[in-house]
Amino acid sequence: MELKVVKTDKELQDAYKVRSIVFVEEQGVPEELEIDDLEQEALHFVGYHNDEPVAASRMRLVDGYAKMERICVLKSQRGRGYGKDILLYMEDKAKEKGMKKSKLNAQIQAEKFYQSLGYETISGKFMDAGIPHVTMTKSILTVEAKM
């Protein structure tokens, strides 16, 4: 998968397309909740396989955290490590921006996936767009920076 920080309108539309398929069509999230008023302040990411968009996400810098949001992979492309790839790519970009920790609101069914990548659950369950979530955080300091 080729990962990109969104720089063009086409790349942004590709990211929105993946997000719409996963969250709106597959999971039933209302479209007005999926594309929200925070899009302008976010850094967007898109992943391509054979020149087709297959993964997307966005990141915002909020309260000292790189807030990882809208992480998704098309159903037909899951199980290939693309979710891990896009999240680690986002963490690298967060480090480049001087961030030392990341945060995300994980759907309950993805909690173990995020735990496997070093995220720790810091909240109880809550509902977002009708789907149960938990808040998770991770230190994204580089090994050198921790010494």
Tab-separated table of C-alpha atoms in Angstrom, residues 20-75:
chain	number	residue	atom	x	y	z
A	20	SER	CA	-17.970	7.007	3.386
A	21	ILE	CA	-17.913	3.374	2.271
A	22	VAL	CA	-16.666	2.109	5.653
A	23	PHE	CA	-18.455	4.364	8.107
A	24	VAL	CA	-21.635	5.485	6.301
A	25	GLU	CA	-22.466	2.502	4.076
A	26	GLU	CA	-21.003	-0.368	6.108
A	27	GLN	CA	-21.491	0.859	9.686
A	28	GLY	CA	-24.521	3.114	9.276
A	29	VAL	CA	-22.960	6.322	10.617
A	30	PRO	CA	-25.020	9.339	9.463
A	31	GLU	CA	-23.133	11.191	6.711
A	32	GLU	CA	-23.446	14.514	8.546
A	33	LEU	CA	-21.540	12.985	11.488
A	34	GLU	CA	-18.860	11.386	9.335
A	35	ILE	CA	-17.801	14.513	7.423
A	36	ASP	CA	-17.836	17.190	10.105
A	37	ASP	CA	-16.744	20.741	10.852
A	38	LEU	CA	-13.286	19.551	11.981
A	39	GLU	CA	-12.170	18.436	8.498
A	40	GLN	CA	-10.480	21.773	7.750
A	41	GLU	CA	-8.177	21.603	10.781
A	42	ALA	CA	-7.199	17.964	10.226
A	43	LEU	CA	-4.255	16.453	8.383
A	44	HIS	CA	-5.717	13.765	6.111
A	45	PHE	CA	-4.157	10.489	4.994
A	46	VAL	CA	-5.011	8.078	2.191
A	47	GLY	CA	-3.630	4.674	1.248
A	48	TYR	CA	-3.625	3.261	-2.277
A	49	HIS	CA	-3.344	-0.312	-3.508
A	50	ASN	CA	-2.922	-0.642	-7.291
A	51	ASP	CA	-3.790	3.086	-7.590
A	52	GLU	CA	-7.174	2.543	-5.876
A	53	PRO	CA	-7.923	4.184	-2.518
A	54	VAL	CA	-8.284	1.471	0.138
A	55	ALA	CA	-7.514	3.179	3.480
A	56	ALA	CA	-8.003	6.602	5.029
A	57	SER	CA	-7.681	8.552	8.260
A	58	ARG	CA	-7.209	12.000	9.692
A	59	MET	CA	-5.173	13.498	12.522
A	60	ARG	CA	-5.665	16.626	14.578
A	61	LEU	CA	-3.382	18.155	17.199
A	62	VAL	CA	-5.565	18.539	20.302
A	63	ASP	CA	-4.545	19.295	23.909
A	64	GLY	CA	-0.971	18.049	23.476
A	65	TYR	CA	-2.032	14.858	21.688
A	66	ALA	CA	-1.947	13.744	18.087
A	67	LYS	CA	-5.605	12.711	17.888
A	68	MET	CA	-5.923	9.841	15.424
A	69	GLU	CA	-9.367	9.791	13.857
A	70	ARG	CA	-11.470	8.116	11.152
A	71	ILE	CA	-8.985	5.268	10.665
A	72	CYS	CA	-10.490	2.823	8.190
A	73	VAL	CA	-9.704	0.190	5.576
A	74	LEU	CA	-12.110	-1.108	2.948
A	75	LYS	CA	-13.616	-4.454	3.963
